[in-house]
mmCIF file of C-alpha atoms in Angstrom:
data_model
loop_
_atom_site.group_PDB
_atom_site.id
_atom_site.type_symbol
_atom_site.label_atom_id
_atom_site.label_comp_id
_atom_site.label_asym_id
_atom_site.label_seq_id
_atom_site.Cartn_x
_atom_site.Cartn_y
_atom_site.Cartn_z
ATOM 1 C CA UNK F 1 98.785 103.198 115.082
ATOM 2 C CA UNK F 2 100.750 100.713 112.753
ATOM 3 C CA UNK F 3 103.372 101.001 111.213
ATOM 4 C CA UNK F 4 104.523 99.481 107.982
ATOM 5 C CA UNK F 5 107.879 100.796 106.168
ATOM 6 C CA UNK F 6 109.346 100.072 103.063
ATOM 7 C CA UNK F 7 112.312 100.017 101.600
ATOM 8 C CA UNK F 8 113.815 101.707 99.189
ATOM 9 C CA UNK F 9 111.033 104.421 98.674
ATOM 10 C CA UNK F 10 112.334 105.261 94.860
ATOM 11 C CA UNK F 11 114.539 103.268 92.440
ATOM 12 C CA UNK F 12 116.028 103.705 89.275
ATOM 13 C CA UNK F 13 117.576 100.938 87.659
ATOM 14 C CA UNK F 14 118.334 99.333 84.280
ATOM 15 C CA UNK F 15 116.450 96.679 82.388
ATOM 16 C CA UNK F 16 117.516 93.634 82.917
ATOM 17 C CA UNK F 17 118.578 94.249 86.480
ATOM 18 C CA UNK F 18 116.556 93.146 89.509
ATOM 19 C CA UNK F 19 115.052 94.907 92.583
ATOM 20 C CA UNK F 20 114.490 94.205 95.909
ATOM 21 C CA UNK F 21 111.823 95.892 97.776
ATOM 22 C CA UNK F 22 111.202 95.534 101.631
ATOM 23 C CA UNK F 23 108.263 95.685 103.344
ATOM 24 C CA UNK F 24 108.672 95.333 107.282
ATOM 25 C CA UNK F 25 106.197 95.799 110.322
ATOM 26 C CA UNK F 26 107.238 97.629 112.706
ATOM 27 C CA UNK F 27 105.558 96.872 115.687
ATOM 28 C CA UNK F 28 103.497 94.111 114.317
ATOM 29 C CA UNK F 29 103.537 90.570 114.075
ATOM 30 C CA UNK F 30 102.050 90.031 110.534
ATOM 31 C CA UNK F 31 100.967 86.414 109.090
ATOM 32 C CA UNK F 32 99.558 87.926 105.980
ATOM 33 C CA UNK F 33 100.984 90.934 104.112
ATOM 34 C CA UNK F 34 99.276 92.281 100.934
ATOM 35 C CA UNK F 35 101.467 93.465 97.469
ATOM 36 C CA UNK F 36 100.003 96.039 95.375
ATOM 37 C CA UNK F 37 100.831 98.005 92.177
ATOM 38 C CA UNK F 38 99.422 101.106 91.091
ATOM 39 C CA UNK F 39 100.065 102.516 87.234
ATOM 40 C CA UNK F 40 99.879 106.560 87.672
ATOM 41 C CA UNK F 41 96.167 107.859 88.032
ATOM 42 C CA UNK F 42 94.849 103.732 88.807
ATOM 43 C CA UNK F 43 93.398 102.076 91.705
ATOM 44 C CA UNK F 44 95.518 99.805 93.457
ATOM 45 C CA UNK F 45 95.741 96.338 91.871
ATOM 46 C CA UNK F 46 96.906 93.289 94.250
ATOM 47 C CA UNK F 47 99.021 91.300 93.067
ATOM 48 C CA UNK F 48 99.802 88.935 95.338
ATOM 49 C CA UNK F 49 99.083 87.918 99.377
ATOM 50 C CA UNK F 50 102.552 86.783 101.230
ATOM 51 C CA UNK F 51 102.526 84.570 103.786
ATOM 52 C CA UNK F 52 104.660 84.559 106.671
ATOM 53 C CA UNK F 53 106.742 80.627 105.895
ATOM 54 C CA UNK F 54 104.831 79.261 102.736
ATOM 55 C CA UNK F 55 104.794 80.072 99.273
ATOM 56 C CA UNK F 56 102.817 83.213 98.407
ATOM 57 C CA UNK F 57 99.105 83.351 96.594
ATOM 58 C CA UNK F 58 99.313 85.475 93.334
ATOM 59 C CA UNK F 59 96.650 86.688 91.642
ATOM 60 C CA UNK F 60 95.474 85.580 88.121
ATOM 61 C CA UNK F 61 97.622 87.152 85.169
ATOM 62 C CA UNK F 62 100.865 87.992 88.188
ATOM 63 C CA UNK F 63 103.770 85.938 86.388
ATOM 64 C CA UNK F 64 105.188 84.479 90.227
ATOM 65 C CA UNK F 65 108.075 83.918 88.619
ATOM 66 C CA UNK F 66 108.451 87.489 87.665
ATOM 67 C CA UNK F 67 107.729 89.017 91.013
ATOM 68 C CA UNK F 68 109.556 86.842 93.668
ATOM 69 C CA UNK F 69 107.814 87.316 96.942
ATOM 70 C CA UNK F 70 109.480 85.946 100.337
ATOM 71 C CA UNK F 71 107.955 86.261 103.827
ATOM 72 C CA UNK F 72 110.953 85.025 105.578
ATOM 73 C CA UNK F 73 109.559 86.342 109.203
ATOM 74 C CA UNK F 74 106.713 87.873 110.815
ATOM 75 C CA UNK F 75 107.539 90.915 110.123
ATOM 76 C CA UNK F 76 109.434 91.138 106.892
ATOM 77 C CA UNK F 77 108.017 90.301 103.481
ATOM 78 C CA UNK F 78 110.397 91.341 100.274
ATOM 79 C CA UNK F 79 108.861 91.737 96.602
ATOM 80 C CA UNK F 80 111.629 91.287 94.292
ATOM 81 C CA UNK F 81 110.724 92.348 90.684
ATOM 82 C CA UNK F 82 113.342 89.986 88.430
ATOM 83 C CA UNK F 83 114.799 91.013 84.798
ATOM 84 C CA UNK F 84 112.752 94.335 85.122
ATOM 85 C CA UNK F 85 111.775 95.776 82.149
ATOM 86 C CA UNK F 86 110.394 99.609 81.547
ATOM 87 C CA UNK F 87 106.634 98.079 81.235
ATOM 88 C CA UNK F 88 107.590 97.080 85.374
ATOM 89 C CA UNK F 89 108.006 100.992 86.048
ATOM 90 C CA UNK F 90 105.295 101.318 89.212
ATOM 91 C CA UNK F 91 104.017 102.173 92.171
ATOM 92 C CA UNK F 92 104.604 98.682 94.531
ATOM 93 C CA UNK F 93 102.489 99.261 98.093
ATOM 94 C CA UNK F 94 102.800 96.724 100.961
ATOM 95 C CA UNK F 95 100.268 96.494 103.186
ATOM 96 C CA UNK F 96 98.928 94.104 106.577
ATOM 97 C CA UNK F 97 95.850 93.699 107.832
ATOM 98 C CA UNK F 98 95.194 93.772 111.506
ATOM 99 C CA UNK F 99 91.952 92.464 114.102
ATOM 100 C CA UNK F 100 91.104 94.886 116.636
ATOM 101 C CA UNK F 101 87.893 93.299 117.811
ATOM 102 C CA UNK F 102 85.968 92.579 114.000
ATOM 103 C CA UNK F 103 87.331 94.978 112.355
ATOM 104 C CA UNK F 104 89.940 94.103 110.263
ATOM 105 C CA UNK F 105 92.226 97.308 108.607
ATOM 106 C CA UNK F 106 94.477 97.551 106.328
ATOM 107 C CA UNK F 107 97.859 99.684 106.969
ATOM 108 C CA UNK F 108 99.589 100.663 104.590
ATOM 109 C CA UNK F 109 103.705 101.138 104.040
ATOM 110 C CA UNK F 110 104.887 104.512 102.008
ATOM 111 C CA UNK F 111 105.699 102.665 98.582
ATOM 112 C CA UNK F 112 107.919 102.450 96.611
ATOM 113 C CA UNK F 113 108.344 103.875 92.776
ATOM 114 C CA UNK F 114 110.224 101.738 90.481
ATOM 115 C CA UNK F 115 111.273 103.337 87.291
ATOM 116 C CA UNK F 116 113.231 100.718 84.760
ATOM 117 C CA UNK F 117 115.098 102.244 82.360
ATOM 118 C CA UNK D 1 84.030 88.785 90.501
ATOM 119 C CA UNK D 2 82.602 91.643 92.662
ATOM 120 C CA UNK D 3 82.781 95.240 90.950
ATOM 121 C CA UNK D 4 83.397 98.483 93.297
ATOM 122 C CA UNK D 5 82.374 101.498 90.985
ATOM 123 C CA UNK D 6 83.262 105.350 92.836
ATOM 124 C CA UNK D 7 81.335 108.434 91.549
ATOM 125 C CA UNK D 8 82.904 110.897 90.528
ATOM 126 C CA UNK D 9 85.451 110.236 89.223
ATOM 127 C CA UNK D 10 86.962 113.644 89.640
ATOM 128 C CA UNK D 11 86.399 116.505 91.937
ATOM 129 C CA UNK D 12 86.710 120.165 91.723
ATOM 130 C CA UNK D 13 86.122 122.378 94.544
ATOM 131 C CA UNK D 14 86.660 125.458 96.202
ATOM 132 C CA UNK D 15 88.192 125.392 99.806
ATOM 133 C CA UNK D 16 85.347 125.199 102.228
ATOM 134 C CA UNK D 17 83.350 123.486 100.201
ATOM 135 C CA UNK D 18 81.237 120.136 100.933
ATOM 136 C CA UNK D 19 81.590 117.148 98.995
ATOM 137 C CA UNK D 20 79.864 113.187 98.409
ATOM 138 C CA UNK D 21 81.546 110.350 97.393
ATOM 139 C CA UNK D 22 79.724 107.728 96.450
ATOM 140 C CA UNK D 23 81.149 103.721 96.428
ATOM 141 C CA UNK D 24 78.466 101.243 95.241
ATOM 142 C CA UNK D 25 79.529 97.283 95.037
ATOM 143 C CA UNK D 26 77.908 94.543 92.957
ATOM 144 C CA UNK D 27 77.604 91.917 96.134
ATOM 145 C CA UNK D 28 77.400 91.021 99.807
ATOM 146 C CA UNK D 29 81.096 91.894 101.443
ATOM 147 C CA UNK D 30 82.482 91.520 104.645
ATOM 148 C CA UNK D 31 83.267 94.781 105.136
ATOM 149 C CA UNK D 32 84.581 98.148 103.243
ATOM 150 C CA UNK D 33 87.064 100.841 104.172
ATOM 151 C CA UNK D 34 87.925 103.872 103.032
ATOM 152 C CA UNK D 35 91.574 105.621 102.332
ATOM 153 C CA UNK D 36 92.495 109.007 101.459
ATOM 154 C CA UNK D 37 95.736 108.646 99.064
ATOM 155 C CA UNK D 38 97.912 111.927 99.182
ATOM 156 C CA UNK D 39 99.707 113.714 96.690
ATOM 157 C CA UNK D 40 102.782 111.571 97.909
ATOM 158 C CA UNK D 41 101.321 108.029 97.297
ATOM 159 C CA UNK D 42 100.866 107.464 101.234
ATOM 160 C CA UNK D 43 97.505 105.520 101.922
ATOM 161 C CA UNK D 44 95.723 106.505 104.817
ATOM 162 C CA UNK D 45 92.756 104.619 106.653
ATOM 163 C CA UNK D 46 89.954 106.742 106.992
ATOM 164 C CA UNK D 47 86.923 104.799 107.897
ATOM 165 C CA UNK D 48 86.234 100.778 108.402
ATOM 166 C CA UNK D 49 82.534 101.032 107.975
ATOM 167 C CA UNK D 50 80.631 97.348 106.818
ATOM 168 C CA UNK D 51 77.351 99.529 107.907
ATOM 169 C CA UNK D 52 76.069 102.101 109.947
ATOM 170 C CA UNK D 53 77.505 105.981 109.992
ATOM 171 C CA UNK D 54 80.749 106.593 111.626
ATOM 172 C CA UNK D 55 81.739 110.397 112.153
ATOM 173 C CA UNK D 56 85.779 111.940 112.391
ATOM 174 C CA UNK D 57 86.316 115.654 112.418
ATOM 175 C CA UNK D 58 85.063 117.220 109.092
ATOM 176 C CA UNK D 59 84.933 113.635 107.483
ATOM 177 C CA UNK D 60 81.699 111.307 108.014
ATOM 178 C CA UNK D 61 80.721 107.764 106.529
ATOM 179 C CA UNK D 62 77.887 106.083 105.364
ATOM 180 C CA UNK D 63 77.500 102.565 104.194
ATOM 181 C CA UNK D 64 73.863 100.584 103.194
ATOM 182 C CA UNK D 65 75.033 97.446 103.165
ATOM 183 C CA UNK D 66 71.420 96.107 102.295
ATOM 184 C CA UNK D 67 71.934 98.540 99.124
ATOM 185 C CA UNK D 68 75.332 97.636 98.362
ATOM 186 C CA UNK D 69 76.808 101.432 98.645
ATOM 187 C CA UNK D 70 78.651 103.614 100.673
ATOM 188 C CA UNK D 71 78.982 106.916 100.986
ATOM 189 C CA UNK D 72 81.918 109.496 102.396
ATOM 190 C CA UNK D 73 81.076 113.229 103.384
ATOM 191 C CA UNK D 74 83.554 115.910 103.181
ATOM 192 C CA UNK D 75 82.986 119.419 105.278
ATOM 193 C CA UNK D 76 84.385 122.667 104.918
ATOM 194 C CA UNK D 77 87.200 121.362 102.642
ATOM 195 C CA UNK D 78 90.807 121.935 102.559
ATOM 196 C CA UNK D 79 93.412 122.208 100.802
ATOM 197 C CA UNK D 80 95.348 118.896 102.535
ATOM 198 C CA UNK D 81 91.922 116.924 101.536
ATOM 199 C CA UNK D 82 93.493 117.072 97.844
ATOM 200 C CA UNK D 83 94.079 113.279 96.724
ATOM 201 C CA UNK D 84 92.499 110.699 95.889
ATOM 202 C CA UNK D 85 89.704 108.721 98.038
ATOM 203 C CA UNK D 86 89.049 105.264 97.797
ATOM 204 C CA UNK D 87 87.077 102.969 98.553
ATOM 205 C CA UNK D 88 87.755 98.901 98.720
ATOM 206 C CA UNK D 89 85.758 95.865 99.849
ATOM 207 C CA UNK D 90 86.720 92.685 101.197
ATOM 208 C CA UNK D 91 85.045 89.189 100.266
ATOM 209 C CA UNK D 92 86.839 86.041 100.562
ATOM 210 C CA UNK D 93 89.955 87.063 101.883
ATOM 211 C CA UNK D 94 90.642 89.701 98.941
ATOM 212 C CA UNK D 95 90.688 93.271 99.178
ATOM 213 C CA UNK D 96 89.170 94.805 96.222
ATOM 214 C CA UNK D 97 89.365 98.618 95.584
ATOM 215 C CA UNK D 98 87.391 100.916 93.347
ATOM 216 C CA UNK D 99 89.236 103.156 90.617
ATOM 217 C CA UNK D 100 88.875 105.790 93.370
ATOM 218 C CA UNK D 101 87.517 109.705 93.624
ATOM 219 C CA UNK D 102 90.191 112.679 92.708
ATOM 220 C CA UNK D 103 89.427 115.349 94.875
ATOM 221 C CA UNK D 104 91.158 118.622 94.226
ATOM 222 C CA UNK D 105 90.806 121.708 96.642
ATOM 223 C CA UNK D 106 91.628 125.316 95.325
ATOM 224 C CA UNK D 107 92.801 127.338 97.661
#
């Protein structure tokens, strides 16, 4: 099956400070990857779709400024989460979407939990 | 924009047990999927089902398309089916999920 990683599963950092989270396929050449955010005990909310050498799509009420995505290759996209502030504390997900035939499904990396202190 | 409402919202049953989840959606999509969310945040694909009944172990799918709702059965729980369930829909290139099911299994 596929395999999606990110990187760093947890971080702790200061407000103010900025984080880098990485999102990589491993044995998948992905054009599109999706980046979600989930508050404890809520669905998944996407905030934005990266694609692989233009600028990414954001959803309606994600500041882009705020949440720098780059999809530098085809198989790394990085969500970087600027000046973070507590209210940023999350759940970020990656995911890609793949065809096998018509179906199109969505894999998933592990996460990553972002706590801003 | 289209709504994806999961019944119930929370799920309390004994080990062994059989369980619905119910997904209904407000318009046409191009297809729906469902994940199983453990304890640990991991998503896992369970089913990619636009229509039709697809079948995997103890776990079995149902989705009326022509009724906008789908449907996933759980046999003879366990305790490693604790987590949430969810189901999301895609139309127009966005993937849209539903609050999702909390299933807890006693042991």
């Amino acid at each position: 099956g596929a395999v999606v990683s990110q990187h760093p599963s947890r971080v702790i950092c200061k407000s103010g400070t900025s984080v880098k989270i990485e999102c990589r396929s491993l044995d998948f050449q992905a054009t599109t990857m999706f980046w979600y955010r989930q508050f404890p005990k809520k669905s998944l909310m996407l905030m934005a779709t990266s694609n692989e050498g233009s600028k990414a799509t954001y959803e309606q009420g994600v500041e882009k400024d705020k949440f720098l995505i780059n999809h530098a290759s085809l198989t790394l996209s990085t969500l970087t989460v600027t000046s973070a502030h507590p209210e940023d504390s999350s759940f970020y997900i990656c995911s890609q979407g793949r065809l096998a035939g018509v179906q199109e499904t969505q894999y998933f990396g592990p996460g990553t939990r972002l706590l801003v202190l | 924009g289209i709504q994806v409402e999961q019944s119930p919202p929370d799920l309390i049953l004994q080990e062994g047990a059989n369980s619905t989840l119910r997904c209904n959606f407000s318009d046409s999509v191009n297809n729906l999927q469902w994940f199983h969310q453990n304890p640990w945040g991991q998503l896992i694909n369970l089913f990619y089902i636009p229509s039709g009944t697809k079948q995997n172990g103890r776990l079995s799918a149902t989705t009326v398309a022509t009724e906008r709702y789908s449907l996933l059965y759980i046999s003879s729980s366990q305790t490693t089916d604790s987590g949430v369930y969810f189901c999301a829909v895609n139309r127009d290139d966005k993937i849209i999920f539903g609050k999702g099911t909390r299933l807890h299994i006693l042991p």
